[in-house]
Amino acid sequence: MSFQIPRVLNNIVRAHNNQYIKPAKPKNGVASFVFPCRKLVFNYCERSGSSKSMMEYLQKEAIEFAKQNPQIEVVVQPRPSKHPIIRAFYTNGQQKTKCVRKCSTQEIPQVVKSLRDHSGRKLLRWNRYVISDTPSVRGIYSPFHVKEEHVISDLKSH
């Protein structure tokens, strides 16, 4: 028994009510928004046990996801003798790949949603707590780092 979802999914995604779905024009403005994610590629192996949950997702939920997100191109490709992966392509030229070999059928929609909602930028680690254009030479003030207390009455008046 062979797995026939690629042709079925592509036909449903491409033709909705016998009309081809046009991709969104790349413009961001007051009345429009372009998703950063432009394409999702689902790769699976027909014979591998690690692709079982991916094939169940493709048969049951991927068609509904493609209908809800017409701005994202959904491609399903067999990848023999490899673990299942989901690859996302973004409008800024970046791509992100997630391996879903140990994911259950309930976890795959969360992975797809996170790839869809990701901006495509590389994740940066913030090492500083304060972000400033002009950093202080002395650092952040804290009353606990003062060695001696200053009393206002000790100051001489002029």
mmCIF file of C-alpha atoms in Angstrom, residues 40 86-90 94-98 114-115 118 120-121 123:
data_model
loop_
_atom_site.group_PDB
_atom_site.id
_atom_site.type_symbol
_atom_site.label_atom_id
_atom_site.label_comp_id
_atom_site.label_asym_id
_atom_site.label_seq_id
_atom_site.Cartn_x
_atom_site.Cartn_y
_atom_site.Cartn_z
ATOM 1 C CA LEU A 40 6.391 24.945 4.080
ATOM 2 C CA ILE A 86 9.463 20.213 8.063
ATOM 3 C CA ARG A 87 11.332 22.980 6.274
ATOM 4 C CA ALA A 88 10.098 26.579 6.292
ATOM 5 C CA PHE A 89 11.220 29.220 3.802
ATOM 6 C CA TYR A 90 10.866 32.905 4.713
ATOM 7 C CA GLN A 94 16.278 32.408 5.494
ATOM 8 C CA GLN A 95 15.092 28.858 6.046
ATOM 9 C CA LYS A 96 14.454 26.845 9.185
ATOM 10 C CA THR A 97 14.300 23.054 9.453
ATOM 11 C CA LYS A 98 12.725 20.969 12.221
ATOM 12 C CA SER A 114 5.816 27.779 15.418
ATOM 13 C CA LEU A 115 7.454 27.602 11.981
ATOM 14 C CA HIS A 118 8.509 32.626 13.140
ATOM 15 C CA GLY A 120 12.770 34.122 9.792
ATOM 16 C CA ARG A 121 15.437 36.077 11.656
ATOM 17 C CA LEU A 123 17.639 34.168 17.260
#
